[in-house]
Short mmCIF file of C-alpha atoms in Angstrom, two decimals:
data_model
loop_
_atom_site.label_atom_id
_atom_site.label_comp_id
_atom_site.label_asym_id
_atom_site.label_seq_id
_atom_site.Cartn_x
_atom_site.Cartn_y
_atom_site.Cartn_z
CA UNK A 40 -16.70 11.63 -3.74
CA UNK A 41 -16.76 8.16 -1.50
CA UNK A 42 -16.45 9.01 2.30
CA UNK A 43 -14.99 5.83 3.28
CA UNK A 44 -15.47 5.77 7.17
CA UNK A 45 -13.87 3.15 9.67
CA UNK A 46 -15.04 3.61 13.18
CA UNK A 47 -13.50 1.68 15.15
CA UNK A 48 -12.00 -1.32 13.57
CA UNK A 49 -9.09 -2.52 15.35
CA UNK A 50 -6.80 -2.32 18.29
CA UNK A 51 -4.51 0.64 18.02
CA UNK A 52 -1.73 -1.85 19.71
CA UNK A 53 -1.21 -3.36 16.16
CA UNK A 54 1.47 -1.69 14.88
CA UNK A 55 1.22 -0.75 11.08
CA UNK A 56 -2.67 -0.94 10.63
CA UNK A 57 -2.27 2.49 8.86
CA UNK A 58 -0.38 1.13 6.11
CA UNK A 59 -2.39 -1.50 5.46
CA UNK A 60 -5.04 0.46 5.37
CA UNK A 61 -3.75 3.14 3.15
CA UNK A 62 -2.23 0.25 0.68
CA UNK A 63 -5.31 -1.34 0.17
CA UNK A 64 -7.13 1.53 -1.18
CA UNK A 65 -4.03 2.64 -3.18
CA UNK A 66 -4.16 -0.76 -4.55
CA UNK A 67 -7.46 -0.49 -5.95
CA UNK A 68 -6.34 2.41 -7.71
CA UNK A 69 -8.39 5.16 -5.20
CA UNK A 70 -7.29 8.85 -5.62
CA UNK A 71 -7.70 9.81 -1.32
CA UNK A 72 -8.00 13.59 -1.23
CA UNK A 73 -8.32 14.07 2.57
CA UNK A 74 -7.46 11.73 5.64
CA UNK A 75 -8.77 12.08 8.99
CA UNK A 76 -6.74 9.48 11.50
CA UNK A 77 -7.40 8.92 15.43
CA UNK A 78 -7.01 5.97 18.51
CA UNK A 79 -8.73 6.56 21.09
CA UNK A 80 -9.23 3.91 24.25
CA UNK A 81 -7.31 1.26 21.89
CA UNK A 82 -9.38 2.03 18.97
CA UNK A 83 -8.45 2.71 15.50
CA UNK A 84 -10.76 5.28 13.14
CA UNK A 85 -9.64 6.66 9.51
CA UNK A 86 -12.16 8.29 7.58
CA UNK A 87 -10.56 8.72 4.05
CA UNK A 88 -12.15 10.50 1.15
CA UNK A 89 -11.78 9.30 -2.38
CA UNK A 90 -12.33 9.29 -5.81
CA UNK A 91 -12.21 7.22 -8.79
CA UNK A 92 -8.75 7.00 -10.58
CA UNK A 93 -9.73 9.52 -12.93
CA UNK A 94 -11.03 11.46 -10.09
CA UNK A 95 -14.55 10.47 -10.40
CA UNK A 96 -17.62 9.73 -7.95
CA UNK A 97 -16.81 6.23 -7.27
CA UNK A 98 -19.80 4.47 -9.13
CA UNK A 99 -17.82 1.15 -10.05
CA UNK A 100 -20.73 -0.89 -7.66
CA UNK A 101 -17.74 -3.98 -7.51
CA UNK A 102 -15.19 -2.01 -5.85
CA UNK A 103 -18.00 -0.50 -3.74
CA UNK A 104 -18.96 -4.06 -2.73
CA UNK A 105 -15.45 -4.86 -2.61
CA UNK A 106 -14.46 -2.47 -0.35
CA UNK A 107 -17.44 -3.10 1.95
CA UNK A 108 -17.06 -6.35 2.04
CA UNK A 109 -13.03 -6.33 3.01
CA UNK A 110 -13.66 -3.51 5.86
CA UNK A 111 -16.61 -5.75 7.13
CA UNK A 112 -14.55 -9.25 7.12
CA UNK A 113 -11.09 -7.38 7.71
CA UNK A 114 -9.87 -8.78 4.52
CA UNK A 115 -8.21 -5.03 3.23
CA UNK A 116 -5.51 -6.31 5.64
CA UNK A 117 -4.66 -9.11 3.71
CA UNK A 118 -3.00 -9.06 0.27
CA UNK A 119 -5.65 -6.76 -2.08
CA UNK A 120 -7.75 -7.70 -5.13
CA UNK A 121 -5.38 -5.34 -7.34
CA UNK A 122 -2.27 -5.90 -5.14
CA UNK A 123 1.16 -4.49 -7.06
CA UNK A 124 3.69 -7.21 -8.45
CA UNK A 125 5.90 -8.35 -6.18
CA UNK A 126 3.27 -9.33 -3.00
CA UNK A 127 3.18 -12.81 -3.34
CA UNK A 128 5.92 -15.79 -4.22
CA UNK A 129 5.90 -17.02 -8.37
CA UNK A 130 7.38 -19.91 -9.83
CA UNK A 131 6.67 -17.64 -13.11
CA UNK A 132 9.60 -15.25 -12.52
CA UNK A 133 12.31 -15.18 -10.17
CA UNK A 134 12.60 -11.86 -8.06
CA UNK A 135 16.07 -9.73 -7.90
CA UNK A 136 17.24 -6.98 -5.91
CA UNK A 137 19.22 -4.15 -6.60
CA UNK A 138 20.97 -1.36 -4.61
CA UNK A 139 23.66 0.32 -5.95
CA UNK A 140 25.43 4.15 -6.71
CA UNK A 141 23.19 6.06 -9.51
CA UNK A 142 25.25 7.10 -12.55
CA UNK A 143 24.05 8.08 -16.34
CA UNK A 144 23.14 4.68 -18.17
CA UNK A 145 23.20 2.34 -15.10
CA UNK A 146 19.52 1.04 -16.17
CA UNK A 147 21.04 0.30 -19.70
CA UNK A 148 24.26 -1.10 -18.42
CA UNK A 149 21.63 -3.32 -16.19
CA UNK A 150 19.54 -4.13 -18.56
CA UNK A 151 22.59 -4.84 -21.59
CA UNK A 152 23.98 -7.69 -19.18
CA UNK A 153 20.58 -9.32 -18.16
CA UNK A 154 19.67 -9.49 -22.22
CA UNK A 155 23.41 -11.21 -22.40
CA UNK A 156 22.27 -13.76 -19.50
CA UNK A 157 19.29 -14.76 -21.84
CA UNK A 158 16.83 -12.99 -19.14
CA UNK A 159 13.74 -11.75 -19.70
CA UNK A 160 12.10 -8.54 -17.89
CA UNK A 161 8.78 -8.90 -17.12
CA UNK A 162 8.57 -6.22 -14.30
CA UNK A 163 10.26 -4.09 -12.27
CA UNK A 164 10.73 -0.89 -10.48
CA UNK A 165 13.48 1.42 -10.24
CA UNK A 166 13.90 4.44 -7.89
CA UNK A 167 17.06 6.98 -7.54
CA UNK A 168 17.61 9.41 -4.74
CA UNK A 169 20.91 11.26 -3.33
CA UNK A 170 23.18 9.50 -6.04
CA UNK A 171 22.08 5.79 -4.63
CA UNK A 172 19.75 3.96 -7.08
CA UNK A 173 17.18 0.61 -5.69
CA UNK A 174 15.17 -1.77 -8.24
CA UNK A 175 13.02 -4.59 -8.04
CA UNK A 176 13.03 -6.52 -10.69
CA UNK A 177 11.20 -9.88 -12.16
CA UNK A 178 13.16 -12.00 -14.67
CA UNK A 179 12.51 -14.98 -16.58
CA UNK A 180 14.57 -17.46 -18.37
CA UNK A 181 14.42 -16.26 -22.15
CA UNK A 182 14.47 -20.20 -23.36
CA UNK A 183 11.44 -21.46 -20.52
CA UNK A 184 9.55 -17.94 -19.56
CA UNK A 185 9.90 -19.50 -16.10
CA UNK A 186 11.65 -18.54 -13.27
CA UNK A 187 15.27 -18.73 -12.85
CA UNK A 188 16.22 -21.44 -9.87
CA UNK A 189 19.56 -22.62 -10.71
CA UNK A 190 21.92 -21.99 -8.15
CA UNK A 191 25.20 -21.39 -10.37
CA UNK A 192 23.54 -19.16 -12.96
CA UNK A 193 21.65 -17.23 -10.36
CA UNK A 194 25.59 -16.63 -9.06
CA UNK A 195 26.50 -15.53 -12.22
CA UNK A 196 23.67 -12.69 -12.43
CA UNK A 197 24.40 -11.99 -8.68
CA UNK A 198 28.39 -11.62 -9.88
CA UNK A 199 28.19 -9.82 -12.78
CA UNK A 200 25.03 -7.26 -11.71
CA UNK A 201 27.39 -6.25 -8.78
CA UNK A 202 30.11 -5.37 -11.29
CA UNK A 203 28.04 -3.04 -12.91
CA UNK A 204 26.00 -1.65 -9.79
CA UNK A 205 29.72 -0.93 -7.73
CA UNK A 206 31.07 1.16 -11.00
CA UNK A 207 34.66 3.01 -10.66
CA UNK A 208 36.05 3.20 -7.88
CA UNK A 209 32.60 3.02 -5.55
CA UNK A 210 33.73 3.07 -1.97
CA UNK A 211 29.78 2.19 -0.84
CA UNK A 212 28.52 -1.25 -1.60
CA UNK A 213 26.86 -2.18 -4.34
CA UNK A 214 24.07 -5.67 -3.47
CA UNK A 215 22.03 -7.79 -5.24
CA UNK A 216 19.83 -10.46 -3.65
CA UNK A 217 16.96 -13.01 -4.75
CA UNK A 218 13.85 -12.35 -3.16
CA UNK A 219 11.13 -14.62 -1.95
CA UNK A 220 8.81 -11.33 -3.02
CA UNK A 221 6.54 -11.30 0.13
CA UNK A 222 6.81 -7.84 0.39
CA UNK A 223 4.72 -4.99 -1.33
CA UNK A 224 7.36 -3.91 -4.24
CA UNK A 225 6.93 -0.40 -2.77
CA UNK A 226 7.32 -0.53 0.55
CA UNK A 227 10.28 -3.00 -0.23
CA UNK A 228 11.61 -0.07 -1.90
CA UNK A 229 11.66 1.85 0.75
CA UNK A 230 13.18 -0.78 2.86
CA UNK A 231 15.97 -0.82 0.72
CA UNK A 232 17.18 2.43 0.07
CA UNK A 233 16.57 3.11 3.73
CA UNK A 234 19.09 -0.08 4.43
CA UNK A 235 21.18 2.48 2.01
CA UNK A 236 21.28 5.05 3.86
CA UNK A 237 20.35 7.23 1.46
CA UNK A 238 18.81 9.73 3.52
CA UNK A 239 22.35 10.77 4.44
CA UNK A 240 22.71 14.06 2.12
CA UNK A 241 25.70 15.72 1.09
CA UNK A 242 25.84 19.47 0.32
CA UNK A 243 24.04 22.25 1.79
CA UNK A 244 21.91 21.77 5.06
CA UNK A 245 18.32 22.00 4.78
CA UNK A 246 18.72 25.37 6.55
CA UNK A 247 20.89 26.43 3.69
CA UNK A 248 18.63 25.27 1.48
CA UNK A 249 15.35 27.33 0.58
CA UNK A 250 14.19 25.53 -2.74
CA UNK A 251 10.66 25.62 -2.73
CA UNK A 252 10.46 22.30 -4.31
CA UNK A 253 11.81 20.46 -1.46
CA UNK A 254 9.76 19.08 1.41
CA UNK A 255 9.70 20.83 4.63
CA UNK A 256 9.81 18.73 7.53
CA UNK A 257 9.25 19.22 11.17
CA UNK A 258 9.08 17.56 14.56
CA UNK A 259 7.90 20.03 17.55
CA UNK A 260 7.21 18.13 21.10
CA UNK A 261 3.57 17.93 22.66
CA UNK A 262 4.70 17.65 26.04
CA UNK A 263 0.97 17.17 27.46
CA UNK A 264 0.08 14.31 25.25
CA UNK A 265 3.64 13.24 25.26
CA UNK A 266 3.61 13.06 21.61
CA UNK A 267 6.06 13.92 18.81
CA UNK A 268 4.08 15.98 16.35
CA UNK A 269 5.36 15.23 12.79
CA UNK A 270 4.36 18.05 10.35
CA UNK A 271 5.01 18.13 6.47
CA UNK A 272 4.54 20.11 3.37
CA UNK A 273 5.72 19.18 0.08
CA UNK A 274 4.55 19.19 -3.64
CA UNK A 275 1.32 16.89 -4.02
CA UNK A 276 2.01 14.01 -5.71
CA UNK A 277 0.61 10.41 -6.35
CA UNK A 278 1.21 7.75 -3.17
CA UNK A 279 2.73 10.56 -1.33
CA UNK A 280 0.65 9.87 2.14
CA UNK A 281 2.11 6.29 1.06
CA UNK A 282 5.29 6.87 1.27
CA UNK A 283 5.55 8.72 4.91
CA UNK A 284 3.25 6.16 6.66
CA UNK A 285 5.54 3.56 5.32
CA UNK A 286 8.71 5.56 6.53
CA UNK A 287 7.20 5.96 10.01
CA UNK A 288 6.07 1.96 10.28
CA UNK A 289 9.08 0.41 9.16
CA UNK A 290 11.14 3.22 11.61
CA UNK A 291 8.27 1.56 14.26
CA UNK A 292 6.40 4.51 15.09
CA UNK A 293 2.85 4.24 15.57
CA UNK A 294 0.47 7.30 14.15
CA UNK A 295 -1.88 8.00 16.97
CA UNK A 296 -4.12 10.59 15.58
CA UNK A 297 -3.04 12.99 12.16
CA UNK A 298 -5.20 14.50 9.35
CA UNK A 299 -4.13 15.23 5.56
CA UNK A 300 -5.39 17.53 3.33
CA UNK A 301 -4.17 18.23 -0.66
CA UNK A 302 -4.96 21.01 -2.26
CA UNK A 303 -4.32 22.06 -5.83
CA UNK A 304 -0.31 21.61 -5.71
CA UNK A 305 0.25 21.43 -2.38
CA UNK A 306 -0.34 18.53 0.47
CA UNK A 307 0.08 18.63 3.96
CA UNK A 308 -0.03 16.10 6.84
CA UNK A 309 0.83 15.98 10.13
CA UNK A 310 0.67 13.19 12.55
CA UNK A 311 0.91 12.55 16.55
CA UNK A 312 2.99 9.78 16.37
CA UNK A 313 5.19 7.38 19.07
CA UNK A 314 7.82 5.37 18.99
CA UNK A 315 6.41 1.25 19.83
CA UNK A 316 8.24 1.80 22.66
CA UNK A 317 5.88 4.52 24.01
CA UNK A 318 7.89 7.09 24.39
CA UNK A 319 7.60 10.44 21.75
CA UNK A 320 11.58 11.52 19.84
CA UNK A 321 13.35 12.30 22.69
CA UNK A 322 16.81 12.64 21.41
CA UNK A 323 17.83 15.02 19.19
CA UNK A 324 20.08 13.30 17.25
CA UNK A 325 16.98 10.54 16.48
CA UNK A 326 14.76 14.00 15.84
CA UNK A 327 17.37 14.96 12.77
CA UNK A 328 17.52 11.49 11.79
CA UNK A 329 13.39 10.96 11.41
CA UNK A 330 13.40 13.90 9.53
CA UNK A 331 15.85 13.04 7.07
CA UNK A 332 14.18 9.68 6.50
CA UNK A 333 10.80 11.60 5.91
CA UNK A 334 12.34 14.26 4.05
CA UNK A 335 13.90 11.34 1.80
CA UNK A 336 10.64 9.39 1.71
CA UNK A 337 8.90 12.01 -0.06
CA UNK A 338 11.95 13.18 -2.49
CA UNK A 339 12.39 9.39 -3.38
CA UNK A 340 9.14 9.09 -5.51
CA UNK A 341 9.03 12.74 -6.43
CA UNK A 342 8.60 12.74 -10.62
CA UNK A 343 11.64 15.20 -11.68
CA UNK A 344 12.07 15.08 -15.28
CA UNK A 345 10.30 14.28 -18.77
CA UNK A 346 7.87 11.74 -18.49
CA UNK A 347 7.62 9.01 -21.38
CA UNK A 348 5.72 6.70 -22.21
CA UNK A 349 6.67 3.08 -23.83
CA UNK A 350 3.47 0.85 -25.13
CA UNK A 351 4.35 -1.84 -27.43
CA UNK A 352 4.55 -5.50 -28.51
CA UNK A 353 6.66 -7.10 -25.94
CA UNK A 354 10.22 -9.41 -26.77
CA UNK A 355 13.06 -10.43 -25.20
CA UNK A 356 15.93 -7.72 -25.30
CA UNK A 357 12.74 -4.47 -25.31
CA UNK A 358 13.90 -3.22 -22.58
CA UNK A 359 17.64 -2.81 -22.85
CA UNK A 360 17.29 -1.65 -26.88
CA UNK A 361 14.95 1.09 -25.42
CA UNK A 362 17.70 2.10 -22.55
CA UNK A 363 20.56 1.87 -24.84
CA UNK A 364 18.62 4.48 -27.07
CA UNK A 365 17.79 6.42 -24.19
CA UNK A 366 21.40 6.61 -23.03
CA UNK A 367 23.26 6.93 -26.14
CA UNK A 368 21.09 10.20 -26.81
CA UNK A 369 22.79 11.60 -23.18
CA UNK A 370 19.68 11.05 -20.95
CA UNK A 371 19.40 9.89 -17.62
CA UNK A 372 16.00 7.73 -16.18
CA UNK A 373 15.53 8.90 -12.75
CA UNK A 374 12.50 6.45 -12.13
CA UNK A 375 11.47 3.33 -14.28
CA UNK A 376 8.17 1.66 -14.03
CA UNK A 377 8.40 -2.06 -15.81
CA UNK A 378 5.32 -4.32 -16.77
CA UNK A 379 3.69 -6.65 -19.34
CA UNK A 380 0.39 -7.74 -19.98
CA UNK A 381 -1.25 -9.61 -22.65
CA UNK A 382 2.24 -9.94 -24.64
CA UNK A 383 2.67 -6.18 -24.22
CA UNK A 384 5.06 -3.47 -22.69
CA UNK A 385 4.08 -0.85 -20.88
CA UNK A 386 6.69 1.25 -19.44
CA UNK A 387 7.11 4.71 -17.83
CA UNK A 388 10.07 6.45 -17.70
CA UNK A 389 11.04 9.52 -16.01
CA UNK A 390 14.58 11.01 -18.34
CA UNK A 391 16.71 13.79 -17.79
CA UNK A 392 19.39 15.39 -19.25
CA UNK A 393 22.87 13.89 -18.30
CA UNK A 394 24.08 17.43 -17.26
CA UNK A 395 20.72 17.80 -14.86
CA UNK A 396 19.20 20.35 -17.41
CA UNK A 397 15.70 19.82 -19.10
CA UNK A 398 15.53 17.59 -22.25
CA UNK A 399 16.01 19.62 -25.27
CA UNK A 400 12.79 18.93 -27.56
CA UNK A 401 14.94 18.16 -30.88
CA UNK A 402 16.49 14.82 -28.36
CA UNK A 403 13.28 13.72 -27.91
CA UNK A 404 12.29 13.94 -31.64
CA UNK A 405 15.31 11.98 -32.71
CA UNK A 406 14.49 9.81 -29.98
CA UNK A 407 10.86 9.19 -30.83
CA UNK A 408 11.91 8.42 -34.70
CA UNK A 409 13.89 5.73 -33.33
CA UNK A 410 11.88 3.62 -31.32
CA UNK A 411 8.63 5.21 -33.01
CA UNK A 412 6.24 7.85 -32.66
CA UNK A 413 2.78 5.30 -32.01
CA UNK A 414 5.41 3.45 -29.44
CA UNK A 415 6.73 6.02 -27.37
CA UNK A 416 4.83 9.34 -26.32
CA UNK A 417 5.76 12.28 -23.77
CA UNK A 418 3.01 11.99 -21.21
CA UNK A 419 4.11 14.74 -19.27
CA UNK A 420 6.46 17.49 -19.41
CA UNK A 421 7.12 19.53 -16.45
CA UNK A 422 9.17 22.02 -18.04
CA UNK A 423 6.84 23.49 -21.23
CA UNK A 424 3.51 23.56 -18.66
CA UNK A 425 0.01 24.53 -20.33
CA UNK A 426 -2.20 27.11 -18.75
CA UNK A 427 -2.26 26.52 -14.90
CA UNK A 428 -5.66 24.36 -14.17
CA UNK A 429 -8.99 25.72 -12.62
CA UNK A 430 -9.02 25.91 -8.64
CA UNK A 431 -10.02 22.65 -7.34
CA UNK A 432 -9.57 20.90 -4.42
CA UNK A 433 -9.44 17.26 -6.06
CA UNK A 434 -5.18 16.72 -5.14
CA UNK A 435 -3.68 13.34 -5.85
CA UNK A 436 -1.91 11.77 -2.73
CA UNK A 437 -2.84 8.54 -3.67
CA UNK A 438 -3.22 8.55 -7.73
CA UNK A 439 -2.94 10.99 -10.82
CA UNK A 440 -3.94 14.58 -10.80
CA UNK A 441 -7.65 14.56 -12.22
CA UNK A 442 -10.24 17.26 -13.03
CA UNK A 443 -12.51 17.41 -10.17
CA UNK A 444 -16.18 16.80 -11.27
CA UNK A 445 -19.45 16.10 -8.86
CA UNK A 446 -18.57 14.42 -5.86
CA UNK A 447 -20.46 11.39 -4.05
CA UNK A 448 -20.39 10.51 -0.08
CA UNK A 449 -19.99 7.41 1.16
CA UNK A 450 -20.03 5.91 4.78
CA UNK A 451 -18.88 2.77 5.89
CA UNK A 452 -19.26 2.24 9.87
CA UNK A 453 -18.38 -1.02 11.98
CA UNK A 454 -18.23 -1.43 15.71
CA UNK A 455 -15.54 -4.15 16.64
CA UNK A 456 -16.25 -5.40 20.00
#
């Protein structure tokens, strides 16, 4: 394991150093097991300890360097060496948008009328939670492989994607915009289904509701320290610590001190946070609505359903033959992950059934004969589970789930003065 230690670094007074902090290492592909976080006299220390992405002693000696060398020069606060699409503008694609009411075969529908606009997907990322549905997406012109800049056909994909996203008789609006991209594709994510509202749940309370499988958030008051203390336990999964760091900056509240800790299915954190303003939760109407927004920040990401698998030559029209297939044999992708390299496709998709229940294995055989068994694999399958693993205490906050195997420290100390 790499202990990677910075004491101090920066003033606690800039708001969001966390994230930036916790991107960059999730950007080089780091598996963080434990977090320790704490400002003192307008200081800011994390000690974070890591692995390799397949939870390995860190013994790549070029992200060593590279990690040293950004901590030292402060340059893991600028855009990363391995920094997710979406972080930077491109004249090589054009960057879309998408909010918009979940239904079976929306990603199809989305896909069918982008393939009609001669567009090419090159990436993109799609998240659904609490029957609202968010994507980034990159597109090229089919004819060019460049980005799409022309005003009145960048109308027409803005007209006719709304048509599809707003569906029958959709009270809530459905958006598409074109976006400059200068936002991490995740954390953009978030932004969006936040803007959503998503968080806003229907049906039984979360007092009514014991599933184990949910997250359980809670805010208690530290009247001494007049801090909010934000505690949660959920299911461990990758980019989890993420995803509530990035809920709490982009709410602005500032993590004074906190500590995580993932064991073998289960992580928890808790943080001592206030709002920019100074002042701890306060209200209780704002208490219920921070811990909606956390309780959705963690339930957004959260894997539920098959997971498959898509590695092939890539062409124009891939991607909506694949969801066609996908939704013509009932099944419903709760999570898409887009991208090409080297002229090929490699896609994740999480699928269930239409009716909410797990895939039956003779759909997935008929659906693996059609696209191809060497193309398309199940990569994980949450519902026929092998033998439970060893105890370890390797989790995966930040990356896959990984055997543990012999662990490595690592320390990295600066004094900023």
């Amino acid at each position: 394991m790499m202990l990677v230690r910075m004491q101090p670094l920066f003033s606690v007074k800039k708001h969001g150093i966390l994230l930036e902090v916790v991107q960059f290492l999730i950007d080089l592909n780091l598996i963080i097991t434990k977090a320790y976080i704490s400002s003192d006299g307008g200081w800011f220390m994390g000690v974070f300890n890591v692995t390799d992405h397949d939870g390995k002693k860190l013994e790549d000696e070029g992200i060593i360097s590279y990690i040293k060398k950004s901590i030292e020069t402060e340059a893991c606060f600028l855009p990363p060496l391995r920094s997710s699409v979406g972080v930077t503008p491109s004249k090589e694609h054009t960057s879309i948008e998408l909010t918009g009411t979940d239904r079976p075969g929306l990603l199809s529908e989305v896909c069918a009328v982008l393939a009609d606009l001669r567009c090419n997907v090159v990436n993109a990322e799609v998240w659904t939670h609490n029957a609202r549905a968010a994507a980034v997406v990159h597109i090229t012109d089919e004819s060019t492989g460049r980005a799409i800049e022309d005003p009145s056909r960048l109308s027409k994909i803005k007209e006719l994607l709304c048509n599809v996203l707003r569906g029958n008789n959709d009270q809530r609006a459905a958006k598409m915009t074109v976006s400059m991209g200068v936002t991490h594709t995740e954390r953009r994510l978030h932004q969006m289904m936040f803007d959503d509202r998503d968080y806003e749940r229907g049906g039984p309370s979360r007092a009514e509701d014991k599933s184990s499988s949910r997250p359980h958030v809670a805010l208690l008051d530290c009247f001494e320290k007049d801090y909010t203390v934000a505690t949660m336990r959920s299911k461990d999964r990758p980019k989890l610590l993420f995803d509530t760091v990035c809920t709490l900056t982009d709410m602005q509240y500032m993590v004074f001190h906190g500590t995580v800790d993932t064991g073998r299915t289960e992580a928890y954190q808790e943080y001592y946070i206030r709002h920019i303003n100074g002042l701890p939760i306060i209200s209780e109407a704002e208490r219920q609505r921070v811990t909606q927004c956390l309780e959705a920040a963690i339930e957004r990401r959260a894997s539920e359903g098959l997971e498959l698998e898509l590695c092939t030559d890539d062409r124009v029209g891939l991607l909506s033959d694949i969801t066609r297939i996908f939704r013509e044999n009932g099944l419903c992708i709760t999570r898409a992950e887009i991208s090409t390299k080297g002229g090929k496709a490699i896609d994740n998709f999480y699928v269930m059934d239409a009716s909410g229940i797990p895939v039956d294995s003779k759909t997935i055989d008929s659906i693996c004969r059609q696209i191809g068994r060497t193309t398309l694999r199940v990569k994980q399958n949450p519902f026929f589970s092998p033998e439970p693993p060893k105890e370890t205490s390797v989790g995966f906050l930040f990356g896959s789930f990984f055997k543990p195997l012999s662990f490595q420290k690592f320390r990295l100390i600066r004094s900023y003065s």
